[in-house]
Amino acid sequence: MEVVQKRIRTDGTSLFVRCFGYLFIGLFALCCLLPFLVVVGTSFTKEASIAKHGFNIWPREFSTFAYKIVFENPDLIIGSYVVSICLTVVGTLVGLFLVAMTGYALQRPDFEQRNGISFFIYFTTLFSGGIVPFYLLINQYLGLRDNYLAVLLPGLMSPFLIIMMKSFTRSIPHAITESAKIDGAGDFTIFMRLILPMTTPALATIGLFIALGYWNEWYNAMLFLSADMKYRPLQLFLYNVITSADFIRNSSAASNVPLRDMPLESMKMATAVVATGPVVLFYPFVQRYFIQGITVGAVKG
Amino acid sequence: MGNMRKMAITACSLFLAFGLAACGSDNNSSSDNKTNNSSGDTASNNASSNTSSNTSSNANASADKIDTSDFETITYVMLGDKPKNGQLEKVMDKINAIMKQKINAELQIKWVEWADWQTKYNLLLASGEPIDLITIGTDWLDTWGNAQRGAFLPLNDLLEKYAPETYSEIPQEDWEQSKFGKDIVLIPEDHYTQWVNHGLYYRGDWAKEFGITEPIKDFATFGKYLQGIKDNKKDVIPWDAAGAATTLYTGFAASETDNIELPISTGYVNAFYGKSYDDRYTVDSPIFNDQFIDFAKMTKSWGDAGYWREDVLNYKGDTRSELRAGQTGVDAHHTQTYKNLRVLMDKDQPGSELQMFSYSDTRNNLISMPITHGGTSVGAHSKHPERALMAYELIRQDKEIYQLMNYGIEGVQYEIKDGVRVRPAGYDEAKDGFYTDFWGGRVDKFEIPTDQDWSGIGDIYKKYDAIKKPFPYGKFVFDKSNVDPEMTAISQVLGEQMPAILAGKAGDPEKAVAALRDKLKAAGYDKVKDEIQKQLDAFKASEQG
Amino acid sequence: MKTIAQSAPPAPAAVETSKRALRARTKRFWNNRTLILMCVPAILFFLIFAYLPMPGLYLAFIKYNYTDGIFKSKFIGMENFRFLVMTGDLWRLTFNTIAYNIGFIIFGNFLQIFVAILLNELRKKWFKKVSQTLMFLPFFISFVIIGLIAYNILSYDYGILNNILKSFGAEPVKTYSNSHIWPFIILLTYLWQSTGYGSIVYFAAIMGLDSEVVEASEIDGANALQRIRYIVLPWLKPTFIILLLFSLGGVLRGNFGLFYNLVGANNTSLYATTDIIETYVFRSLMNNFNFSMGSAVSLYQSVFGFIVVITANWLVKKASPDNSLF
């Protein structure tokens, strides 16, 4: 690809676009980085200093107390990591397969029921039964209280991802499917053997979205995984740290709450760092597949 | 369009089919519940008729006759984050050993964690899950609302038999305050001394420095203290409040008027008060008092003088730790917090002599706390309410269990030195810390004083005891079903107008107060007021009749 | 529902043809069996997790009694909706919510496409990787923390912004008492947080572009701008339309976390421009947790979104049938 690029002369406009791109993207990325540095810096700042001077990239008074509290029980946080990683990996693999399969079927122009099923799926984004019936469903009817499945199952698919997949897959010419059919291949075989390998960029994207969904998920975990479970997803663990700190401080509603000492602001920041860290390391790994997508596209025609 | 129609038809029919299926199953289950309930009712009726027929013959023997041959697990819903250091399990093992031996049951705490606790607490009740015991509070957990929605099991017929000591310990008067309609829906925490009346904390040493030698008893003097900080303490924000302090509103009502708060919540602050203790059956509102304009002027002048930040409404800092770090001179909360904070301040800022300006100091307008501020209810769908009450009885009446539940294990969590609870040598909060957040029936008789509380608190209690008036609205449960939308609208108006007024950020105080009053009127203030007055009149009649 | 009412009973003469049609349809159905089977997991999934709880919307019309359960509770009609109309705020809230969402949709998509295209133009792999990762960071910072950071930048006495202004001798600004600038602050925060995440979809779509077409255009002498204008943008159209239709369905649903944490629960002087349905409802229900009222609001938002989407999809279908959602 790059070789091809170099052979073509780079005209002024293209050069300008490219320079502008570096500048704009660079600045924007910096805008995204700076607040995060503030988060990191503040997480290492002494609480009293935060109250006085506000947030800073470079801590005025250095302290690791917040991390000490977050990592008070290292086995708990490690366990939370393990749970989150397992949920993310299993959920992403299963979810990705199902989404891709459905997405492929739904874009086949010769699939008569595709519009009906699409509507059936899309409709659920508009209307939902609300929290009480959903809670009853998971807890009483499916009996998934304190079961990781209560977090895993609802996150497998979303209408958005299926429709995205459908749209991505559409860019593969239908002729490929047709010629394979003439060769006698079944629909499922075509999907597994031909389509899946051709959609790597799409799969990477959808997979990334599913994975992020699982990684950031805390609401279902909060509803269905009680404190009786020793290890719960990381985000819930951290969310609890943040909200209970908030609650204890604004405890005028519940005047019963005893005073417990906590480094409040710095701890919130520390939790953010702990929750984000691994993803920063993980993302470049996924990115490979985006780049790979180009070569697949090149071979395709 | 043809496609569209087909789709719509399939969608609708699918929707209907599954909707109906779900309705069907739901109907079944709810009718199941119904029959369960009614059978449960008849069973308890039988039980009660049995007891009543038996009471005459062998009242004392009935307690022995309770069948506990089946081992049961009793759940107790508490608010808070489960302690993670393993101490809870150790203590619970000890408690459950006794529970097993005495009532053949074990107690299991179900924690409603602070993260979105409102959703979880209410969802737990709304879902109709079987809950045995649950923490309640009429003034912060919407207990009357939940009782109205049928969340709790009426205990009238069960208490005497299954929790006899508690039943007789709580006077009839207090039971009356625990009723919704005719049903006893909760067991009040009425034998525990705590003062949750609010006030402002200030530093005694600084006050002296500014020439304020007497304890502060009113807002005017408090303003002088704040100005003193402004003038003399560089780098200190006099009162670094986070958000507008609703405490100022409560403070205004108690300190500048004779109004006493009605147990009717209207959100951000409560609009409806009783006129005074003596005239307690007349509805009034601090907002519509003439003094409120003066008060609004005061908050405006405080805000303009920079006693708090310009953007106090958005500041989210932690005032209390700033106070402890010497960065601000004021914090606000209630007496219960003060007795704790004073000890911490003596340590953090030696010689600071933290004082509390309690709002009742100005004109002795002090009403005792409602006894239903804390308490315990039994869930409507509890599978074994009898054993649940027996377990509750043990927590409240068995000294050993009570102290385990509240303090942990002697020698690990605490030691007793000269009758005072102290931390053992080598106590490590992270490793040995323990709490259960049992706020559903603490009793003074088993409490042990602690060195974590300020030793001078007794004098403050004495001061309160000399002026306190009983909470007159214990048996008054406002039925808001006639004015529900108006109440919601009033809460909206208060939430939208009041914070800025209290923070002195609403512009011209007179105009702001007038606007607030107009909006309240538009939201149906008068209609609600009439409704409350009507119900208060009826309440008065029942009280005096 | 109208469509059902309109479908007239088949005329006798048409019965024969409809029978034949039925047979043909069964056959086609059989031919599609694998494709249908491939959709079965998804159908089951949505059936269980989305359709089964749906009758719970009935909650909006009842006075929910926990002992009686949902379907035995008293039916009270539209009573639960009344609190929304009572204060006369409904119009303002609806307007604010829609205005913000439209702003988010327009500027959000524009910036996402812009970033995706620029990223695609870049040649340095490491730069692409690093910048993309960095743009992703804001997505992981919870709104609670974003709110705290915003305060630290904007606060009057100690904020970074005012410190900078003061150092240039300018007047400090009272951000937190000026409601007019908040739409911009909220929009900027939204863009800051969602652009990196959102541009992924467009970036991936561009990756799916046939590179031969691109190369051919380059050999034909098209410059970058021309390539973007005539190849990339049209290629992104279907993706844009799908994203658009999806966001339109939620046009009346606000991003509670964003507004609540940026504006705060207390700063009433900013409500004129920052109050949306979600924050209003939150305040209404804060001390009286009423699931029925919650359902009522959610139903209002759903019906509104439904109407908007059906209209929009119909328009899209007229213009370019391939791009419609269903």
PDB file of C-alpha atoms in Angstrom, chain C residues 110-247:
ATOM      1  CA  PHE C 110     -19.738  15.850  11.385  1.00  0.00           C
ATOM      2  CA  LEU C 111     -16.720  15.745  13.653  1.00  0.00           C
ATOM      3  CA  GLN C 112     -16.602  11.969  13.693  1.00  0.00           C
ATOM      4  CA  ILE C 113     -16.600  11.784   9.898  1.00  0.00           C
ATOM      5  CA  PHE C 114     -14.064  14.577   9.754  1.00  0.00           C
ATOM      6  CA  VAL C 115     -11.720  12.820  12.150  1.00  0.00           C
ATOM      7  CA  ALA C 116     -12.157   9.448  10.482  1.00  0.00           C
ATOM      8  CA  ILE C 117     -11.333  10.877   7.061  1.00  0.00           C
ATOM      9  CA  LEU C 118      -8.315  12.778   8.313  1.00  0.00           C
ATOM     10  CA  LEU C 119      -7.068   9.709  10.125  1.00  0.00           C
ATOM     11  CA  ASN C 120      -7.328   7.818   6.898  1.00  0.00           C
ATOM     12  CA  GLU C 121      -5.235  10.414   5.120  1.00  0.00           C
ATOM     13  CA  LEU C 122      -2.387  10.140   7.594  1.00  0.00           C
ATOM     14  CA  ARG C 123       0.546   7.965   6.639  1.00  0.00           C
ATOM     15  CA  LYS C 124       2.579   7.586   9.822  1.00  0.00           C
ATOM     16  CA  LYS C 125       1.379   4.397  11.458  1.00  0.00           C
ATOM     17  CA  TRP C 126       2.650   5.206  14.937  1.00  0.00           C
ATOM     18  CA  PHE C 127       0.984   8.581  14.837  1.00  0.00           C
ATOM     19  CA  LYS C 128      -2.309   7.013  13.856  1.00  0.00           C
ATOM     20  CA  LYS C 129      -2.080   4.458  16.617  1.00  0.00           C
ATOM     21  CA  VAL C 130      -1.120   6.857  19.344  1.00  0.00           C
ATOM     22  CA  SER C 131      -3.622   9.539  18.428  1.00  0.00           C
ATOM     23  CA  GLN C 132      -6.461   7.074  18.087  1.00  0.00           C
ATOM     24  CA  THR C 133      -5.696   5.608  21.477  1.00  0.00           C
ATOM     25  CA  LEU C 134      -5.564   9.049  23.028  1.00  0.00           C
ATOM     26  CA  MET C 135      -8.853  10.069  21.487  1.00  0.00           C
ATOM     27  CA  PHE C 136     -10.337   7.037  23.109  1.00  0.00           C
ATOM     28  CA  LEU C 137      -9.364   8.046  26.621  1.00  0.00           C
ATOM     29  CA  PRO C 138     -12.260  10.412  27.394  1.00  0.00           C
ATOM     30  CA  PHE C 139     -14.694   7.587  26.793  1.00  0.00           C
ATOM     31  CA  PHE C 140     -13.389   5.870  29.901  1.00  0.00           C
ATOM     32  CA  ILE C 141     -13.633   8.769  32.279  1.00  0.00           C
ATOM     33  CA  SER C 142     -16.891   8.659  34.136  1.00  0.00           C
ATOM     34  CA  PHE C 143     -19.158  11.679  34.074  1.00  0.00           C
ATOM     35  CA  VAL C 144     -18.643  12.186  37.783  1.00  0.00           C
ATOM     36  CA  ILE C 145     -14.990  12.876  37.117  1.00  0.00           C
ATOM     37  CA  ILE C 146     -15.666  14.898  33.988  1.00  0.00           C
ATOM     38  CA  GLY C 147     -17.898  17.120  36.100  1.00  0.00           C
ATOM     39  CA  LEU C 148     -15.117  17.592  38.639  1.00  0.00           C
ATOM     40  CA  ILE C 149     -12.575  18.452  35.973  1.00  0.00           C
ATOM     41  CA  ALA C 150     -14.958  20.903  34.325  1.00  0.00           C
ATOM     42  CA  TYR C 151     -15.401  22.667  37.641  1.00  0.00           C
ATOM     43  CA  ASN C 152     -11.678  22.918  38.082  1.00  0.00           C
ATOM     44  CA  ILE C 153     -11.373  24.570  34.720  1.00  0.00           C
ATOM     45  CA  LEU C 154     -14.380  26.854  34.913  1.00  0.00           C
ATOM     46  CA  SER C 155     -14.706  27.870  38.544  1.00  0.00           C
ATOM     47  CA  TYR C 156     -14.661  31.576  39.255  1.00  0.00           C
ATOM     48  CA  ASP C 157     -12.100  31.906  42.012  1.00  0.00           C
ATOM     49  CA  TYR C 158      -9.585  29.209  41.251  1.00  0.00           C
ATOM     50  CA  GLY C 159     -10.453  27.878  37.809  1.00  0.00           C
ATOM     51  CA  ILE C 160      -7.752  27.374  35.232  1.00  0.00           C
ATOM     52  CA  LEU C 161      -9.650  29.419  32.664  1.00  0.00           C
ATOM     53  CA  ASN C 162      -9.922  32.445  34.916  1.00  0.00           C
ATOM     54  CA  ASN C 163      -6.308  32.114  35.993  1.00  0.00           C
ATOM     55  CA  ILE C 164      -5.311  32.382  32.368  1.00  0.00           C
ATOM     56  CA  LEU C 165      -7.675  35.308  31.785  1.00  0.00           C
ATOM     57  CA  LYS C 166      -6.354  37.102  34.831  1.00  0.00           C
ATOM     58  CA  SER C 167      -2.754  36.608  33.788  1.00  0.00           C
ATOM     59  CA  PHE C 168      -3.595  38.417  30.545  1.00  0.00           C
ATOM     60  CA  GLY C 169      -5.241  41.148  32.547  1.00  0.00           C
ATOM     61  CA  ALA C 170      -8.744  40.223  31.373  1.00  0.00           C
ATOM     62  CA  GLU C 171     -11.882  40.142  33.486  1.00  0.00           C
ATOM     63  CA  PRO C 172     -12.582  36.697  34.965  1.00  0.00           C
ATOM     64  CA  VAL C 173     -15.855  35.164  33.778  1.00  0.00           C
ATOM     65  CA  LYS C 174     -18.628  33.890  35.998  1.00  0.00           C
ATOM     66  CA  THR C 175     -19.269  30.720  34.072  1.00  0.00           C
ATOM     67  CA  TYR C 176     -21.532  29.141  36.625  1.00  0.00           C
ATOM     68  CA  SER C 177     -24.043  31.957  36.697  1.00  0.00           C
ATOM     69  CA  ASN C 178     -24.264  32.544  32.960  1.00  0.00           C
ATOM     70  CA  SER C 179     -26.759  30.178  31.447  1.00  0.00           C
ATOM     71  CA  HIS C 180     -26.145  31.226  27.850  1.00  0.00           C
ATOM     72  CA  ILE C 181     -22.736  29.669  27.481  1.00  0.00           C
ATOM     73  CA  TRP C 182     -23.785  26.296  28.833  1.00  0.00           C
ATOM     74  CA  PRO C 183     -25.155  24.839  25.626  1.00  0.00           C
ATOM     75  CA  PHE C 184     -21.679  25.321  24.168  1.00  0.00           C
ATOM     76  CA  ILE C 185     -19.925  23.845  27.174  1.00  0.00           C
ATOM     77  CA  ILE C 186     -22.180  20.822  27.118  1.00  0.00           C
ATOM     78  CA  LEU C 187     -21.812  20.388  23.379  1.00  0.00           C
ATOM     79  CA  LEU C 188     -18.041  20.688  23.567  1.00  0.00           C
ATOM     80  CA  THR C 189     -17.843  18.191  26.392  1.00  0.00           C
ATOM     81  CA  TYR C 190     -20.013  15.815  24.445  1.00  0.00           C
ATOM     82  CA  LEU C 191     -17.849  16.156  21.352  1.00  0.00           C
ATOM     83  CA  TRP C 192     -14.691  15.784  23.387  1.00  0.00           C
ATOM     84  CA  GLN C 193     -15.948  12.602  24.943  1.00  0.00           C
ATOM     85  CA  SER C 194     -17.622  10.862  22.055  1.00  0.00           C
ATOM     86  CA  THR C 195     -15.624  11.766  18.983  1.00  0.00           C
ATOM     87  CA  GLY C 196     -12.854   9.232  19.378  1.00  0.00           C
ATOM     88  CA  TYR C 197     -15.299   6.483  20.110  1.00  0.00           C
ATOM     89  CA  GLY C 198     -17.804   7.476  17.449  1.00  0.00           C
ATOM     90  CA  SER C 199     -15.265   7.956  14.676  1.00  0.00           C
ATOM     91  CA  ILE C 200     -14.365   4.283  14.948  1.00  0.00           C
ATOM     92  CA  VAL C 201     -17.492   3.323  13.038  1.00  0.00           C
ATOM     93  CA  TYR C 202     -16.714   5.699  10.193  1.00  0.00           C
ATOM     94  CA  PHE C 203     -13.069   4.757  10.194  1.00  0.00           C
ATOM     95  CA  ALA C 204     -13.977   1.109   9.889  1.00  0.00           C
ATOM     96  CA  ALA C 205     -16.388   1.924   7.095  1.00  0.00           C
ATOM     97  CA  ILE C 206     -13.629   3.714   5.209  1.00  0.00           C
ATOM     98  CA  MET C 207     -11.414   0.669   5.724  1.00  0.00           C
ATOM     99  CA  GLY C 208     -14.038  -1.356   3.929  1.00  0.00           C
ATOM    100  CA  LEU C 209     -13.648   0.864   0.885  1.00  0.00           C
ATOM    101  CA  ASP C 210     -12.261  -0.996  -2.093  1.00  0.00           C
ATOM    102  CA  SER C 211      -8.671   0.163  -2.296  1.00  0.00           C
ATOM    103  CA  GLU C 212      -8.579  -0.459  -6.052  1.00  0.00           C
ATOM    104  CA  VAL C 213     -11.121   2.249  -6.556  1.00  0.00           C
ATOM    105  CA  VAL C 214      -9.006   4.592  -4.490  1.00  0.00           C
ATOM    106  CA  GLU C 215      -5.865   3.707  -6.356  1.00  0.00           C
ATOM    107  CA  ALA C 216      -7.546   4.086  -9.694  1.00  0.00           C
ATOM    108  CA  SER C 217      -8.693   7.537  -8.748  1.00  0.00           C
ATOM    109  CA  GLU C 218      -5.199   8.449  -7.700  1.00  0.00           C
ATOM    110  CA  ILE C 219      -3.751   7.257 -10.935  1.00  0.00           C
ATOM    111  CA  ASP C 220      -6.381   9.346 -12.702  1.00  0.00           C
ATOM    112  CA  GLY C 221      -4.879  12.306 -10.894  1.00  0.00           C
ATOM    113  CA  ALA C 222      -7.554  13.012  -8.324  1.00  0.00           C
ATOM    114  CA  ASN C 223      -6.200  14.919  -5.356  1.00  0.00           C
ATOM    115  CA  ALA C 224      -7.064  14.222  -1.750  1.00  0.00           C
ATOM    116  CA  LEU C 225      -9.980  16.605  -1.620  1.00  0.00           C
ATOM    117  CA  GLN C 226     -11.499  15.224  -4.775  1.00  0.00           C
ATOM    118  CA  ARG C 227     -11.036  11.699  -3.557  1.00  0.00           C
ATOM    119  CA  ILE C 228     -12.782  12.550  -0.300  1.00  0.00           C
ATOM    120  CA  ARG C 229     -15.552  14.422  -2.028  1.00  0.00           C
ATOM    121  CA  TYR C 230     -16.357  11.862  -4.729  1.00  0.00           C
ATOM    122  CA  ILE C 231     -15.405   8.540  -3.234  1.00  0.00           C
ATOM    123  CA  VAL C 232     -15.182   8.571   0.534  1.00  0.00           C
ATOM    124  CA  LEU C 233     -18.164  10.723   1.447  1.00  0.00           C
ATOM    125  CA  PRO C 234     -20.690   8.914  -0.748  1.00  0.00           C
ATOM    126  CA  TRP C 235     -19.299   5.671   0.617  1.00  0.00           C
ATOM    127  CA  LEU C 236     -20.059   6.814   4.168  1.00  0.00           C
ATOM    128  CA  LYS C 237     -23.615   7.849   3.410  1.00  0.00           C
ATOM    129  CA  PRO C 238     -25.347   4.577   4.346  1.00  0.00           C
ATOM    130  CA  THR C 239     -23.444   4.394   7.617  1.00  0.00           C
ATOM    131  CA  PHE C 240     -24.391   7.945   8.387  1.00  0.00           C
ATOM    132  CA  ILE C 241     -28.053   7.299   7.669  1.00  0.00           C
ATOM    133  CA  ILE C 242     -28.135   4.263   9.923  1.00  0.00           C
ATOM    134  CA  LEU C 243     -26.474   6.131  12.765  1.00  0.00           C
ATOM    135  CA  LEU C 244     -28.844   9.008  12.183  1.00  0.00           C
ATOM    136  CA  LEU C 245     -31.925   6.826  12.358  1.00  0.00           C
ATOM    137  CA  PHE C 246     -30.648   5.215  15.502  1.00  0.00           C
ATOM    138  CA  SER C 247     -30.056   8.502  17.224  1.00  0.00           C
TER     139      SER C 247
END
